[in-house]
Amino acid sequence: KLVSRIGALATSEGFSGVHLPFSAETKSTLGFALIEYESGEVAKKAVEVLSDYAFDKNHALQVTPYAHGIGLKDVEEGEFKEPEPAPFVERPDTSSWLRDGSQREQLVTRFGKETVVAWYDGKHEPATDYDGSRESKAGVP
């Protein structure tokens, strides 16, 4: 039902547009289906709509166009070789400003349009680091 809602299937005598291979030994499907549409435009739309279509949180469709599937027959068989991982590139530490080497607490107080930032070490009164006076002197509201 899902695939026929996208567009007209290519049907003929004895073929409904959908082929679902079935294993006589296991008495279950082989886990894939071949679907043929009447036109290439409808088939492209089906690939867009059905790719990663989720049935539920554990099951989703994986769609491979026929032309791509035919190309897979030329893939060499053999033991899988895991590709080399990309070299590690250390990224800049964007949160270093959050850490204080003296292990102080940072207190931020907002009242109206005013902001005060202070450091507190637990032993002394909080030390004001920023109180907006620089901006006030420059005339910034």
mmCIF file of C-alpha atoms in Angstrom:
data_model
loop_
_atom_site.group_PDB
_atom_site.id
_atom_site.type_symbol
_atom_site.label_atom_id
_atom_site.label_comp_id
_atom_site.label_asym_id
_atom_site.label_seq_id
_atom_site.Cartn_x
_atom_site.Cartn_y
_atom_site.Cartn_z
ATOM 1 C CA LYS A 1 0.000 0.000 0.000
ATOM 2 C CA LEU A 2 2.778 2.440 0.904
ATOM 3 C CA VAL A 3 4.603 2.230 -2.432
ATOM 4 C CA SER A 4 1.431 2.444 -4.535
ATOM 5 C CA ARG A 5 0.449 5.754 -2.887
ATOM 6 C CA ILE A 6 3.505 7.448 -4.425
ATOM 7 C CA GLY A 7 2.574 6.721 -8.016
ATOM 8 C CA ALA A 8 1.454 4.129 -10.537
ATOM 9 C CA LEU A 9 3.297 0.813 -10.409
ATOM 10 C CA ALA A 10 4.445 -0.882 -13.614
ATOM 11 C CA THR A 11 2.084 -3.828 -13.823
ATOM 12 C CA SER A 12 1.689 -6.562 -16.381
ATOM 13 C CA GLU A 13 0.109 -10.002 -16.531
ATOM 14 C CA GLY A 14 1.334 -11.874 -13.461
ATOM 15 C CA PHE A 15 3.331 -8.887 -12.103
ATOM 16 C CA SER A 16 1.889 -6.382 -9.628
ATOM 17 C CA GLY A 17 4.844 -3.972 -9.698
ATOM 18 C CA VAL A 18 6.241 -5.393 -6.461
ATOM 19 C CA HIS A 19 8.452 -8.476 -6.177
ATOM 20 C CA LEU A 20 9.128 -9.713 -2.649
ATOM 21 C CA PRO A 21 11.609 -12.624 -2.788
ATOM 22 C CA PHE A 22 10.713 -15.447 -0.410
ATOM 23 C CA SER A 23 12.909 -18.247 0.943
ATOM 24 C CA ALA A 24 11.300 -21.670 0.841
ATOM 25 C CA GLU A 25 13.851 -22.960 3.379
ATOM 26 C CA THR A 26 13.254 -20.322 6.059
ATOM 27 C CA LYS A 27 9.654 -19.632 5.016
ATOM 28 C CA SER A 28 10.268 -15.874 5.271
ATOM 29 C CA THR A 29 11.215 -12.988 3.023
ATOM 30 C CA LEU A 30 14.833 -12.354 2.072
ATOM 31 C CA GLY A 31 14.618 -8.881 3.587
ATOM 32 C CA PHE A 32 14.239 -6.812 0.432
ATOM 33 C CA ALA A 33 11.724 -5.995 -2.280
ATOM 34 C CA LEU A 34 11.972 -4.911 -5.910
ATOM 35 C CA ILE A 35 9.471 -2.220 -6.873
ATOM 36 C CA GLU A 36 8.945 -0.963 -10.420
ATOM 37 C CA TYR A 37 7.089 2.254 -11.255
ATOM 38 C CA GLU A 38 5.625 3.280 -14.612
ATOM 39 C CA SER A 39 7.923 6.295 -15.012
ATOM 40 C CA GLY A 40 11.367 7.408 -13.937
ATOM 41 C CA GLU A 41 9.984 10.586 -12.356
ATOM 42 C CA VAL A 42 7.716 8.595 -10.058
ATOM 43 C CA ALA A 43 10.595 6.245 -9.220
ATOM 44 C CA LYS A 44 12.811 9.223 -8.255
ATOM 45 C CA LYS A 45 10.017 10.578 -6.074
ATOM 46 C CA ALA A 46 9.697 7.158 -4.411
ATOM 47 C CA VAL A 47 13.430 7.123 -3.615
ATOM 48 C CA GLU A 48 13.144 10.570 -1.999
ATOM 49 C CA VAL A 49 10.003 9.742 -0.017
ATOM 50 C CA LEU A 50 10.898 6.220 1.080
ATOM 51 C CA SER A 51 14.599 6.658 1.937
ATOM 52 C CA ASP A 52 14.935 6.184 5.695
ATOM 53 C CA TYR A 53 11.142 5.904 6.042
ATOM 54 C CA ALA A 54 10.611 4.793 9.662
ATOM 55 C CA PHE A 55 8.073 2.063 10.390
ATOM 56 C CA ASP A 56 8.812 2.352 14.095
ATOM 57 C CA LYS A 57 11.802 3.316 16.262
ATOM 58 C CA ASN A 58 13.718 0.133 15.305
ATOM 59 C CA HIS A 59 12.826 -0.361 11.622
ATOM 60 C CA ALA A 60 13.357 1.941 8.633
ATOM 61 C CA LEU A 61 13.481 1.458 4.867
ATOM 62 C CA GLN A 62 16.766 1.660 2.994
ATOM 63 C CA VAL A 63 16.143 2.485 -0.669
ATOM 64 C CA THR A 64 18.642 1.695 -3.430
ATOM 65 C CA PRO A 65 17.829 2.690 -7.022
ATOM 66 C CA TYR A 66 18.092 -0.215 -9.456
ATOM 67 C CA ALA A 67 20.972 1.374 -11.414
ATOM 68 C CA HIS A 68 23.019 1.626 -8.212
ATOM 69 C CA GLY A 69 22.097 -1.938 -7.255
ATOM 70 C CA ILE A 70 23.332 -3.231 -10.641
ATOM 71 C CA GLY A 71 26.658 -1.481 -9.988
ATOM 72 C CA LEU A 72 27.038 -3.440 -6.755
ATOM 73 C CA LYS A 73 27.479 -6.688 -8.705
ATOM 74 C CA ASP A 74 30.936 -5.436 -9.744
ATOM 75 C CA VAL A 75 32.109 -5.046 -6.144
ATOM 76 C CA GLU A 76 34.866 -7.526 -5.415
ATOM 77 C CA GLU A 77 34.021 -10.208 -2.933
ATOM 78 C CA GLY A 78 36.446 -11.063 -0.210
ATOM 79 C CA GLU A 79 37.306 -10.213 3.315
ATOM 80 C CA PHE A 80 36.116 -6.813 4.465
ATOM 81 C CA LYS A 81 38.925 -4.344 5.079
ATOM 82 C CA GLU A 82 38.021 -1.569 7.455
ATOM 83 C CA PRO A 83 38.986 1.814 6.024
ATOM 84 C CA GLU A 84 41.725 3.787 7.740
ATOM 85 C CA PRO A 85 40.284 6.304 10.184
ATOM 86 C CA ALA A 86 40.886 9.954 9.460
ATOM 87 C CA PRO A 87 43.851 11.350 11.382
ATOM 88 C CA PHE A 88 42.980 12.931 14.705
ATOM 89 C CA VAL A 89 42.833 16.703 14.590
ATOM 90 C CA GLU A 90 42.644 18.374 17.969
ATOM 91 C CA ARG A 91 40.002 21.055 18.071
ATOM 92 C CA PRO A 92 40.391 24.295 19.990
ATOM 93 C CA ASP A 93 39.028 24.274 23.528
ATOM 94 C CA THR A 94 36.054 26.603 23.299
ATOM 95 C CA SER A 95 35.054 26.197 26.935
ATOM 96 C CA SER A 96 38.374 27.096 28.555
ATOM 97 C CA TRP A 97 36.960 30.436 29.685
ATOM 98 C CA LEU A 98 34.506 28.526 31.894
ATOM 99 C CA ARG A 99 37.253 26.927 33.965
ATOM 100 C CA ASP A 100 39.120 28.795 36.669
ATOM 101 C CA GLY A 101 42.571 27.574 37.729
ATOM 102 C CA SER A 102 41.931 28.793 41.265
ATOM 103 C CA GLN A 103 38.730 26.725 41.475
ATOM 104 C CA ARG A 104 36.586 29.747 42.282
ATOM 105 C CA GLU A 105 32.857 30.069 41.719
ATOM 106 C CA GLN A 106 31.707 32.589 39.140
ATOM 107 C CA LEU A 107 28.632 34.556 40.177
ATOM 108 C CA VAL A 108 26.615 36.498 37.608
ATOM 109 C CA THR A 109 23.952 38.874 38.831
ATOM 110 C CA ARG A 110 21.481 40.656 36.526
ATOM 111 C CA PHE A 111 19.202 43.478 37.634
ATOM 112 C CA GLY A 112 17.430 45.495 34.985
ATOM 113 C CA LYS A 113 19.997 46.205 32.287
ATOM 114 C CA GLU A 114 22.912 45.917 34.702
ATOM 115 C CA THR A 115 25.189 42.874 34.953
ATOM 116 C CA VAL A 116 27.798 42.131 37.600
ATOM 117 C CA VAL A 117 30.257 39.233 37.344
ATOM 118 C CA ALA A 118 32.138 38.239 40.496
ATOM 119 C CA TRP A 119 34.511 35.463 41.565
ATOM 120 C CA TYR A 120 34.078 33.747 44.919
ATOM 121 C CA ASP A 121 36.656 31.403 46.489
ATOM 122 C CA GLY A 122 34.727 30.520 49.658
ATOM 123 C CA LYS A 123 37.263 32.228 51.936
ATOM 124 C CA HIS A 124 36.875 35.899 51.082
ATOM 125 C CA GLU A 125 34.108 38.221 49.959
ATOM 126 C CA PRO A 126 33.240 37.882 46.240
ATOM 127 C CA ALA A 127 35.614 39.928 44.067
ATOM 128 C CA THR A 128 33.891 41.908 41.305
ATOM 129 C CA ASP A 129 35.423 41.185 37.921
ATOM 130 C CA TYR A 130 32.940 43.068 35.736
ATOM 131 C CA ASP A 131 30.272 45.585 36.683
ATOM 132 C CA GLY A 132 29.523 47.363 33.409
ATOM 133 C CA SER A 133 31.370 50.550 34.377
ATOM 134 C CA ARG A 134 33.542 50.347 31.253
ATOM 135 C CA GLU A 135 30.452 50.465 29.042
ATOM 136 C CA SER A 136 28.818 53.179 31.194
ATOM 137 C CA LYS A 137 31.872 55.431 30.796
ATOM 138 C CA ALA A 138 31.786 54.840 27.027
ATOM 139 C CA GLY A 139 28.108 55.828 26.912
ATOM 140 C CA VAL A 140 26.813 52.400 25.949
ATOM 141 C CA PRO A 141 23.254 51.971 27.295
#
